[in-house]
XYZ file of C-alpha atoms in Angstrom:
703
model
C 0.063 0.130 0.054
C 0.982 3.675 -0.241
C 2.663 5.299 2.396
C 4.567 2.454 3.938
C 8.144 2.529 4.980
C 10.498 1.775 2.401
C 13.146 -0.948 2.423
C 15.888 -0.078 4.856
C 14.154 2.958 6.298
C 13.588 2.689 10.122
C 11.426 5.913 10.678
C 8.682 6.958 8.705
C 4.994 7.630 9.105
C 1.862 6.208 7.516
C -0.980 8.281 6.203
C -3.089 7.945 9.335
C -6.551 9.555 9.395
C -7.948 10.875 12.641
C -11.686 11.883 13.208
C -13.626 13.113 16.367
C -17.228 14.250 17.149
C -19.009 15.263 20.329
C -20.901 12.954 22.486
C -22.295 15.741 24.818
C -21.484 17.375 27.962
C -23.126 14.788 30.207
C -21.447 11.812 31.750
C -19.087 10.442 30.499
C -18.175 13.749 29.144
C -15.924 12.912 26.312
C -15.611 13.188 22.566
C -15.278 9.874 20.677
C -12.124 9.672 18.714
C -11.152 7.289 15.803
C -7.997 6.344 13.969
C -7.372 4.575 10.810
C -3.813 3.365 9.644
C -4.978 1.410 6.478
C -5.647 4.610 4.457
C -9.308 4.859 5.542
C -10.375 1.256 4.678
C -11.474 0.669 8.317
C -11.459 2.865 11.729
C -11.090 1.790 15.271
C -11.306 3.513 18.782
C -7.642 3.508 19.794
C -8.164 4.468 23.430
C -11.488 4.106 25.420
C -13.425 6.215 27.856
C -14.024 5.272 31.777
C -16.839 2.953 31.273
C -14.335 0.544 29.418
C -11.666 1.383 32.005
C -9.310 3.741 30.295
C -9.370 7.403 30.000
C -8.501 8.697 26.399
C -8.339 12.407 26.389
C -7.707 13.336 30.000
C -8.399 17.011 29.362
C -12.306 16.286 29.326
C -14.650 17.405 26.850
C -17.859 16.347 24.947
C -18.422 19.389 22.692
C -16.782 20.841 19.879
C -13.590 19.297 18.874
C -10.763 19.697 16.466
C -7.804 17.917 15.449
C -4.140 18.615 13.577
C -0.811 16.927 13.294
C 2.458 18.652 13.877
C 4.772 18.864 10.707
C 7.898 17.691 12.243
C 7.153 15.402 15.442
C 3.687 13.930 14.114
C 2.320 14.702 17.514
C -1.421 14.772 17.727
C -3.400 17.882 18.892
C -6.909 17.267 19.977
C -8.739 20.309 21.261
C -12.238 19.888 22.970
C -14.743 21.890 24.631
C -16.327 20.776 27.900
C -19.030 23.229 27.963
C -19.118 24.549 31.256
C -15.471 24.903 31.646
C -12.202 25.666 30.031
C -11.149 24.562 26.289
C -8.890 21.533 26.497
C -5.930 20.299 24.687
C -4.922 16.961 24.566
C -1.630 15.697 22.785
C -0.446 12.379 21.930
C 3.026 11.217 21.024
C 1.995 7.698 19.969
C -0.155 8.459 16.869
C -3.248 8.617 19.008
C -3.105 5.682 21.345
C -2.815 7.823 24.580
C -3.065 11.394 25.375
C -2.288 13.858 27.999
C -4.491 16.820 28.706
C -4.112 20.459 29.596
C -6.620 23.240 30.141
C -6.092 25.914 27.403
C -8.317 28.787 27.998
C -11.424 29.683 29.326
C -13.314 33.037 30.532
C -12.513 35.676 33.007
C -13.435 32.684 35.749
C -13.725 28.867 35.434
C -17.095 27.768 34.468
C -17.828 30.176 31.678
C -18.441 28.993 28.205
C -16.029 29.524 25.366
C -17.005 28.903 21.595
C -15.988 27.661 19.045
C -12.084 26.289 19.648
C -9.865 25.226 16.674
C -6.357 24.097 16.576
C -3.236 24.641 14.339
C 0.455 23.668 14.409
C 3.453 25.366 13.097
C 6.384 23.301 14.234
C 8.694 25.069 11.537
C 8.243 28.466 13.025
C 11.724 29.862 13.608
C 13.134 29.360 16.680
C 10.159 27.500 18.327
C 7.323 24.860 17.634
C 4.287 26.889 17.876
C 0.670 25.813 18.452
C -2.182 28.021 18.325
C -5.743 27.451 19.624
C -8.424 30.065 18.735
C -11.696 30.418 20.344
C -14.466 33.116 21.140
C -14.536 34.054 24.605
C -18.102 35.023 25.507
C -17.646 36.116 29.209
C -18.936 39.390 27.922
C -21.926 38.677 25.370
C -22.109 42.307 24.698
C -18.578 42.606 23.381
C -17.101 39.144 23.059
C -13.354 38.389 22.063
C -11.934 36.468 19.475
C -9.095 35.010 21.533
C -5.827 33.009 20.794
C -3.814 30.731 23.330
C -0.281 30.120 21.887
C 2.189 27.624 22.834
C 5.868 28.149 21.775
C 6.820 24.790 23.172
C 4.766 22.407 20.972
C 1.812 22.347 23.137
C 3.419 20.884 26.280
C 0.987 20.979 29.253
C 1.154 24.564 30.923
C 2.935 26.318 27.903
C -0.593 28.060 26.481
C -0.742 29.940 29.920
C 2.898 31.154 29.753
C 3.347 31.683 26.166
C 0.204 33.193 25.185
C -0.314 37.176 24.642
C -4.056 36.850 24.460
C -5.479 34.112 26.724
C -7.914 35.235 29.296
C -7.010 32.074 31.409
C -3.949 33.841 32.633
C -5.766 37.204 33.032
C -4.563 38.682 29.758
C -7.414 41.231 29.186
C -8.484 42.249 25.558
C -8.585 45.930 24.667
C -11.455 47.250 22.703
C -13.830 47.867 21.303
C -12.210 48.217 18.118
C -14.758 48.402 15.025
C -13.167 50.370 12.411
C -14.389 52.747 10.624
C -17.245 53.376 13.276
C -16.179 56.355 15.885
C -14.922 54.211 18.832
C -12.619 54.380 21.621
C -9.442 52.222 21.205
C -7.613 50.494 18.487
C -8.973 50.392 14.927
C -8.820 47.243 12.766
C -5.303 48.199 11.284
C -3.873 49.068 14.740
C -2.046 45.733 16.159
C -3.818 44.338 19.135
C -2.835 41.265 21.539
C -6.018 39.504 20.625
C -7.176 38.695 17.034
C -10.586 40.766 17.459
C -10.779 42.091 21.034
C -14.206 43.252 22.660
C -16.145 43.108 19.417
C -19.676 43.875 19.928
C -20.494 42.737 16.294
C -18.620 39.581 16.352
C -20.417 36.576 15.293
C -18.790 33.529 14.531
C -15.312 32.625 13.611
C -13.626 29.724 11.624
C -10.183 27.896 12.257
C -6.972 29.606 12.715
C -4.461 28.658 9.791
C -0.895 28.960 9.275
C 1.052 29.632 6.013
C 3.458 26.614 7.050
C 3.696 24.622 3.874
C 5.775 26.613 1.239
C 7.804 25.060 -1.804
C 11.536 24.732 -2.603
C 11.233 28.318 -4.240
C 8.806 30.115 -1.741
C 9.523 29.511 2.156
C 6.523 29.721 4.217
C 5.756 33.265 5.847
C 4.225 31.528 8.895
C 1.518 33.952 8.897
C -1.638 33.193 10.874
C -5.230 34.124 9.385
C -8.727 33.476 11.201
C -11.955 34.305 9.214
C -14.738 35.705 11.288
C -18.186 37.323 10.646
C -19.580 40.709 11.686
C -23.083 41.735 11.812
C -25.434 43.887 13.920
C -26.228 42.114 17.260
C -29.863 41.876 17.859
C -29.804 39.731 21.016
C -26.093 39.242 22.276
C -24.798 35.931 21.828
C -28.195 34.617 20.133
C -29.253 36.616 17.027
C -27.720 39.304 14.695
C -28.895 41.007 11.444
C -27.760 42.706 8.330
C -25.284 44.271 7.349
C -22.936 41.231 7.163
C -19.446 41.649 6.643
C -16.587 38.928 6.202
C -13.299 39.578 7.922
C -9.847 37.930 8.557
C -7.606 38.665 11.431
C -3.909 38.301 10.668
C -0.679 38.004 12.426
C 2.785 38.207 10.896
C 4.769 37.598 14.062
C 3.409 34.261 15.290
C 0.326 35.507 17.293
C 2.087 38.350 19.259
C 0.010 40.952 17.550
C -3.169 41.023 15.137
C -4.634 43.124 12.607
C -8.098 42.959 10.828
C -8.709 43.077 7.189
C -12.263 43.154 5.454
C -12.929 40.398 2.799
C -16.080 41.126 1.528
C -19.353 43.363 2.112
C -22.488 40.941 1.964
C -25.200 42.997 2.845
C -28.243 41.256 3.868
C -26.983 37.837 2.700
C -26.398 35.907 5.938
C -23.164 34.036 5.868
C -23.842 32.628 9.427
C -24.178 29.075 8.239
C -21.318 27.553 10.199
C -18.408 28.338 9.571
C -16.176 30.647 7.494
C -13.305 28.478 6.698
C -9.880 29.074 4.927
C -6.849 27.382 3.529
C -3.520 28.481 2.394
C -1.599 26.878 -0.590
C 1.915 26.146 -0.892
C 2.440 29.315 -2.842
C 0.788 31.517 -0.009
C -2.223 32.055 -1.925
C -5.365 32.124 0.739
C -8.888 30.653 -0.212
C -11.807 31.275 2.040
C -15.385 29.605 1.649
C -18.580 30.178 3.372
C -22.344 29.435 2.698
C -24.940 32.571 2.368
C -28.533 33.096 1.860
C -29.598 34.470 -1.455
C -32.763 36.125 -0.050
C -33.259 38.299 2.707
C -30.878 37.671 5.657
C -33.266 36.859 8.299
C -36.752 37.888 9.828
C -38.638 36.827 13.191
C -38.704 33.161 11.921
C -35.124 32.726 11.376
C -32.943 32.579 8.358
C -34.552 32.919 4.849
C -33.752 32.201 1.151
C -31.890 29.550 -0.656
C -28.271 29.213 0.616
C -25.384 28.941 -1.804
C -21.767 28.139 -1.309
C -19.098 30.843 -2.029
C -15.603 31.357 -2.149
C -12.836 34.028 -2.635
C -9.136 34.046 -2.924
C -6.094 36.499 -2.048
C -2.739 36.450 -3.738
C -1.155 39.178 -1.276
C -1.597 37.760 2.157
C -5.293 38.854 2.722
C -5.018 42.719 1.752
C -7.032 42.254 -1.211
C -9.549 39.786 -2.292
C -11.368 38.619 -5.541
C -15.095 39.315 -5.462
C -17.161 36.475 -3.944
C -17.605 33.456 -6.515
C -21.034 31.283 -6.406
C -20.035 27.684 -6.617
C -23.536 26.412 -6.579
C -25.445 28.708 -8.888
C -28.220 26.472 -9.603
C -31.822 27.601 -8.523
C -33.488 25.234 -6.199
C -30.603 23.588 -4.644
C -29.560 24.892 -1.149
C -25.767 24.120 -0.172
C -24.430 24.862 3.443
C -21.239 24.034 5.577
C -18.566 24.339 3.036
C -14.902 23.370 3.936
C -11.906 23.125 1.642
C -8.304 22.395 1.279
C -5.518 23.543 -0.866
C -2.389 21.951 -2.184
C -0.110 23.536 -4.916
C -1.001 27.048 -6.373
C -4.401 27.082 -7.792
C -5.409 23.284 -6.753
C -8.373 23.234 -4.149
C -10.895 20.475 -3.053
C -14.230 21.446 -1.323
C -16.960 19.669 0.189
C -20.341 20.845 1.123
C -23.867 19.473 1.735
C -26.441 20.017 -1.146
C -30.117 19.606 -1.149
C -32.728 18.940 -3.904
C -34.965 21.923 -2.868
C -34.074 25.649 -2.749
C -35.551 25.885 0.789
C -33.146 27.676 3.330
C -31.683 24.926 5.562
C -33.387 26.541 8.710
C -36.927 26.076 7.361
C -38.662 23.382 9.308
C -42.071 23.373 7.754
C -43.896 24.078 4.602
C -47.341 24.387 3.123
C -49.063 22.325 0.454
C -47.471 24.304 -1.938
C -44.014 23.625 -0.775
C -43.384 27.074 0.687
C -42.051 28.141 3.972
C -44.569 28.609 6.792
C -44.756 28.854 10.693
C -46.617 26.233 12.429
C -46.551 28.637 15.564
C -48.378 31.166 13.905
C -52.118 30.911 14.915
C -52.944 32.934 11.745
C -51.218 30.156 9.572
C -53.210 26.930 9.265
C -51.842 25.710 6.086
C -48.413 24.552 7.512
C -48.849 20.638 7.794
C -45.638 19.511 6.177
C -42.186 18.987 7.140
C -39.155 20.422 5.123
C -38.961 17.955 2.303
C -35.260 18.573 1.455
C -33.077 15.556 0.643
C -29.364 16.251 1.465
C -26.287 14.697 -0.029
C -22.595 15.252 0.294
C -20.732 17.002 -2.555
C -17.007 17.091 -3.503
C -15.805 19.788 -5.816
C -12.278 20.161 -7.271
C -10.724 22.736 -9.070
C -7.130 23.127 -10.899
C -7.701 26.841 -11.436
C -9.024 28.291 -8.420
C -6.928 31.559 -8.676
C -9.560 32.550 -11.285
C -12.541 34.693 -10.733
C -14.971 32.199 -12.474
C -16.682 29.242 -10.716
C -13.952 26.636 -11.787
C -14.972 23.723 -9.840
C -16.166 20.107 -11.078
C -18.366 18.636 -8.518
C -19.699 15.210 -7.853
C -21.759 13.524 -5.036
C -19.628 11.346 -2.940
C -22.327 10.042 -0.414
C -23.784 6.886 -1.502
C -27.245 7.543 0.172
C -28.782 10.914 1.308
C -27.164 11.884 4.756
C -29.990 13.787 6.112
C -33.670 14.754 5.376
C -35.364 17.794 6.180
C -34.261 20.797 8.279
C -30.626 21.518 8.982
C -30.724 24.164 11.862
C -27.614 26.388 11.734
C -28.110 28.910 14.425
C -26.142 26.934 16.922
C -27.174 26.800 20.402
C -30.122 29.335 19.548
C -31.772 26.496 17.410
C -35.070 25.189 18.132
C -35.102 22.756 15.156
C -33.035 20.053 13.807
C -29.338 20.253 14.790
C -28.657 16.530 14.535
C -25.910 16.932 12.105
C -23.986 19.527 14.280
C -21.037 20.997 12.191
C -18.486 18.084 11.918
C -17.987 18.021 8.158
C -14.379 18.545 7.157
C -12.023 17.542 4.354
C -8.178 16.993 4.524
C -5.441 15.610 2.207
C -2.776 12.863 2.591
C 0.885 12.981 1.192
C -0.501 12.149 -2.402
C -2.972 15.185 -2.189
C -5.838 12.491 -2.154
C -9.143 13.863 -0.347
C -10.264 12.544 2.924
C -13.640 13.654 4.069
C -15.901 12.890 7.027
C -19.329 13.664 7.467
C -22.582 13.437 9.750
C -25.400 10.995 8.712
C -28.773 10.673 10.817
C -30.916 9.300 7.967
C -32.251 6.385 9.871
C -35.447 5.650 11.644
C -34.214 7.128 14.853
C -32.769 10.227 13.218
C -31.351 11.512 16.567
C -28.691 8.603 16.140
C -26.111 10.567 13.969
C -23.280 8.565 12.665
C -19.926 9.705 11.206
C -19.414 8.568 7.499
C -16.021 8.650 5.889
C -14.949 8.498 2.204
C -11.590 8.933 0.546
C -10.345 9.705 -3.010
C -8.631 6.602 -4.500
C -8.015 7.771 -8.146
C -8.275 11.127 -10.234
C -6.736 14.356 -9.682
C -4.617 15.321 -6.905
C -4.259 18.773 -5.227
C -0.404 18.380 -5.614
C 1.079 18.634 -9.063
C 2.619 15.515 -10.731
C 1.474 13.508 -7.831
C -0.993 10.561 -9.104
C -3.731 8.838 -6.886
C -3.645 5.286 -7.863
C -5.259 3.385 -5.203
C -8.226 2.003 -7.182
C -6.175 -1.293 -8.563
C -5.073 -2.175 -5.020
C -8.338 -1.217 -3.058
C -9.588 -4.637 -1.574
C -13.183 -4.487 -2.982
C -14.050 -6.727 -5.942
C -17.342 -8.202 -7.200
C -19.273 -7.955 -3.948
C -16.503 -9.013 -1.767
C -13.799 -7.406 0.131
C -10.653 -8.772 1.750
C -8.948 -7.722 4.934
C -5.361 -8.140 6.244
C -4.581 -10.715 8.673
C -3.355 -9.994 12.149
C -5.189 -6.758 12.518
C -7.354 -7.666 15.253
C -7.475 -5.333 18.432
C -8.711 -6.406 22.191
C -11.840 -4.674 23.799
C -9.635 -1.452 25.079
C -8.269 -0.869 21.528
C -4.939 -2.536 22.141
C -3.376 -4.421 19.067
C -3.606 -8.245 19.587
C -2.780 -9.785 16.526
C -2.849 -13.424 18.082
C -6.655 -13.646 18.140
C -7.386 -15.516 14.834
C -11.274 -16.053 15.757
C -11.645 -12.440 15.679
C -9.473 -12.024 12.634
C -11.773 -11.165 9.626
C -10.043 -11.987 6.323
C -12.937 -11.303 4.169
C -16.647 -10.514 3.707
C -18.959 -11.025 0.939
C -22.756 -9.965 0.296
C -25.459 -11.248 -2.056
C -29.243 -11.030 -2.779
C -31.460 -13.582 -4.127
C -35.252 -12.207 -4.108
C -36.047 -11.716 -0.594
C -32.860 -13.291 0.916
C -29.699 -11.540 1.897
C -26.627 -13.484 2.578
C -23.646 -12.645 4.171
C -20.387 -14.422 4.128
C -17.389 -14.085 6.130
C -13.724 -15.655 6.150
C -12.214 -15.798 9.643
C -8.930 -17.150 10.722
C -10.413 -19.543 13.080
C -13.736 -20.553 14.147
C -15.671 -18.222 16.123
C -16.880 -18.965 19.473
C -17.738 -17.165 22.868
C -15.007 -18.759 24.527
C -12.284 -17.353 22.316
C -14.075 -14.019 22.158
C -13.708 -13.996 25.852
C -10.053 -14.884 25.697
C -9.430 -12.377 23.062
C -11.025 -9.479 24.761
C -9.173 -9.148 28.068
C -6.030 -6.698 28.494
C -3.591 -8.559 30.622
C -2.268 -5.521 32.166
C -5.523 -3.977 32.842
C -8.664 -6.374 32.609
C -11.216 -3.690 32.530
C -13.521 -5.387 30.011
C -13.891 -9.315 29.806
C -16.354 -10.259 27.025
C -19.145 -13.056 27.619
C -19.385 -13.682 24.051
C -19.021 -12.313 20.330
C -20.707 -11.076 17.258
C -19.590 -11.960 13.600
C -21.398 -10.143 10.794
C -21.699 -7.187 8.629
C -23.482 -3.805 9.270
C -25.177 -1.947 6.405
C -27.694 0.917 5.484
C -30.878 0.401 3.486
C -34.400 2.094 2.669
C -37.174 0.630 4.601
C -40.681 -0.341 3.501
C -42.544 2.154 5.427
C -40.699 5.195 3.447
C -37.667 5.431 5.918
C -34.417 4.056 6.164
C -32.215 2.205 8.959
C -28.920 0.749 9.701
C -29.055 -3.146 9.801
C -26.932 -6.038 10.307
C -26.781 -9.515 9.933
C -24.686 -11.748 12.070
C -23.658 -14.897 13.972
C -24.098 -14.163 17.834
C -22.298 -16.543 20.321
C -23.291 -15.288 23.856
C -24.440 -17.529 26.556
C -26.509 -14.810 28.318
C -28.531 -14.407 25.078
C -29.314 -18.468 24.602
C -27.883 -20.723 22.242
C -25.449 -19.540 19.434
C -27.699 -18.293 16.694
C -27.787 -16.374 13.135
C -29.859 -13.119 13.915
C -30.705 -9.787 11.830
C -31.707 -6.782 13.194
C -31.184 -2.979 13.469
C -28.414 -0.872 15.130
C -30.396 1.504 17.201
C -30.068 0.277 21.021
C -27.546 1.946 23.484
C -25.163 0.643 25.961
C -25.595 1.653 29.486
C -22.993 4.283 29.352
C -24.548 5.542 26.133
C -21.144 5.528 24.383
C -22.129 3.396 21.348
C -25.009 2.102 19.531
C -25.909 -1.562 19.838
C -27.190 -4.309 17.916
C -31.043 -5.167 18.285
C -31.987 -8.564 17.063
C -35.413 -8.707 15.052
C -35.303 -11.882 13.291
C -33.296 -15.137 13.629
C -31.931 -17.054 10.599
C -33.221 -20.448 9.561
C -31.845 -23.104 11.776
C -30.119 -20.723 13.983
C -26.544 -21.656 13.307
C -24.627 -20.530 10.088
C -23.326 -22.689 7.419
C -19.794 -22.971 6.136
C -16.598 -24.715 7.025
C -16.357 -23.122 10.391
C -19.079 -25.380 11.495
C -16.940 -28.551 10.713
C -15.417 -30.355 13.755
C -12.515 -29.961 13.505
C -12.565 -26.601 11.618
C -10.139 -25.760 9.096
C -8.164 -22.596 9.608
C -8.980 -20.132 7.971
C -12.826 -21.155 7.837
C -16.026 -19.500 6.120
C -19.429 -18.564 7.728
C -22.563 -17.897 5.803
C -25.788 -16.321 7.167
C -29.199 -15.579 5.295
C -32.053 -13.347 6.528
C -35.087 -12.247 4.712
C -34.982 -8.637 3.849
C -38.652 -8.208 4.232
C -38.623 -9.485 7.711
C -35.991 -6.900 8.666
C -38.367 -4.219 7.314
C -36.061 -3.274 4.065
C -37.955 -2.174 1.008
C -38.335 -4.538 -1.790
C -35.266 -4.136 -4.360
C -33.398 -1.542 -2.216
C -29.799 -1.326 -2.512
C -27.505 -2.220 0.439
C -24.962 0.530 1.361
C -21.790 0.544 3.269
C -21.732 -3.194 3.837
C -18.870 -3.560 6.692
C -17.728 -7.012 7.948
C -17.147 -6.775 11.669
C -15.969 -9.107 14.488
C -17.264 -7.776 17.772
C -16.647 -8.678 21.611
C -19.809 -8.452 23.390
C -20.112 -8.151 27.243
C -23.533 -8.725 28.903
C -27.066 -9.382 27.267
C -29.458 -7.937 24.698
C -31.882 -7.498 27.566
C -33.580 -3.804 27.387
C -34.520 -1.970 30.464
C -38.399 -1.555 30.497
C -39.625 1.693 28.268
C -35.912 2.501 27.178
C -33.520 1.296 24.329
C -30.933 0.697 26.875
C -29.257 -2.647 26.682
C -27.684 -4.691 29.426
C -24.734 -5.408 27.253
C -21.838 -3.696 25.389
C -19.938 -4.265 22.015
C -16.438 -3.441 21.100
C -15.035 -3.757 17.789
C -12.291 -6.293 17.267
C -11.747 -6.377 13.358
C -13.473 -4.663 10.395
C -13.390 -4.662 6.581
C -13.592 -1.727 3.992
C -17.374 -0.987 3.097
C -18.802 -1.703 -0.209
C -22.382 -1.263 -1.800
C -24.812 -3.478 -3.635
C -27.362 -1.183 -5.746
C -30.826 -2.088 -6.086
C -29.786 -3.658 -9.544
C -27.270 -5.964 -7.875
C -24.025 -4.117 -9.084
C -21.239 -3.058 -7.140
C -20.290 0.621 -6.593
């Protein structure tokens, strides 16, 4: 595979992919964290939370999270937001297997909310290894501050306090207000300040801090810092704002010691507060900034209005001047929102965004019989019976000429099924509608310049169960010139089946345990014949509860001992009642749930700790036991199992495709017994091994 160590090389790094998302501020107060070391074919949880006996990110969290990797050391920086508490930074020096946590920044006193934190690393900064964490300090809602905590010592614990010039954690108070050209007291936009945007009554949202840290053989990086943000007229501090809307960047040329602010574009009543403005810098130092804005009026009493389109602009002189905003989604009747871009060589840019099949504003919750927005809470409006019908998908765009004032992007849908139906509320904590997708949707590139994309998907019957989905580019053009992406021929999927490397199993705490053949999935297949769905698996050894129990234990800290195991496949499909769900077909050997059996069901129960979704059985397979060579006595090694379940018995729509079919082996502890009146199981599953996913469309062909 790509990115492996060459012969004779003792130190190198793979293209490891990291991902995170919030789990909420309540117990267990953490953000899930995943890792892939096989080019995104499979993911796992490298370290577990307290319910599994191990603390992953000791700084706490549960809210917004963001991750970046150091250019020299490959140290991983993972910032999190505990809500009532300080922004935390968790660093890992073993590629995300373990972390050390540190409080980074919070308001004038512990317990206030800071929002939204982003992290950037510039380990090549002259004379120091700099790490930056930006966030909005909302201690003073009437005049919030765009703050930045800095470490000159590679994010070592305590250094964000000692090395910052604008971090209220160490009582560094911002000056202000600063709004230029309005007549104010204090500094103006062009005057250097310690904070990126201090005491600004019109500050609304801000995107991530980004460093010019790439460069080329002919252009060394400037190490300049940029933060995009939006100003508007505040209506209710911290809750709502109105036009005019203006895009800005904050810029530092001295490693975050001082900052100035530069206008990007006047947007009038076109509201860009659709989470978040975001920018990147290419290897030539050119800056690209993207956002989504309303095409109709900015907002009224019912919220944001008008179709939303994705825009971008660029600057070739360090943010001092910008091209006129460029509409990338010009088609009428298709709203787009939440863009994120990444740049490579000059003019080469990838972008992702959500796009719907309607021109309704994402914040519209209900429509009348003609499909027009309406307000069900208005007693004078009696014609508001229908939910927002928008169907959303994930779009990917690429340009090799992004330093041109035209819309020079080619776009393609990369989600294999819609990721959301209906309203997407983009008003943050002020939302009264559907915010299940949150705003964890990003793109990055690996050493080849190949796109890696992660997004949220709640298109299931229980649509509050939001899942994270991932896709990577395996062929086509790169954002790096003369760097081909040629992974398609070696990708392990062919003709409705997938192969998986041997010896890549982990125990229940996420620790490598390659000597576990019964949990080692070597391949998986799927097929349909009429109403029957058959899942096949190749394992390194016959699956049994006793073997799963033995493999699950961590000898040094036996925090989780499985009572049994699950071997099968999970997939998404449309349902016969007009909805959709995540289904599974598997062999379960767990004494607390009765005799070993083949079963099919849906993945919508939770464990006691509410840290994972669980496998809820609905139907049992004919004869209870699977077929295949694993049932022989003695069984060969490797061996196979085959399991067949009726699609209609599961509630799957006739002729529907099966998407993201993923072979799995799982440890299971407890039973499937559900507490009365809840969907909380008395059991918990933990991944041992997984395969890359593949699809079967409704016609039986493979994507």
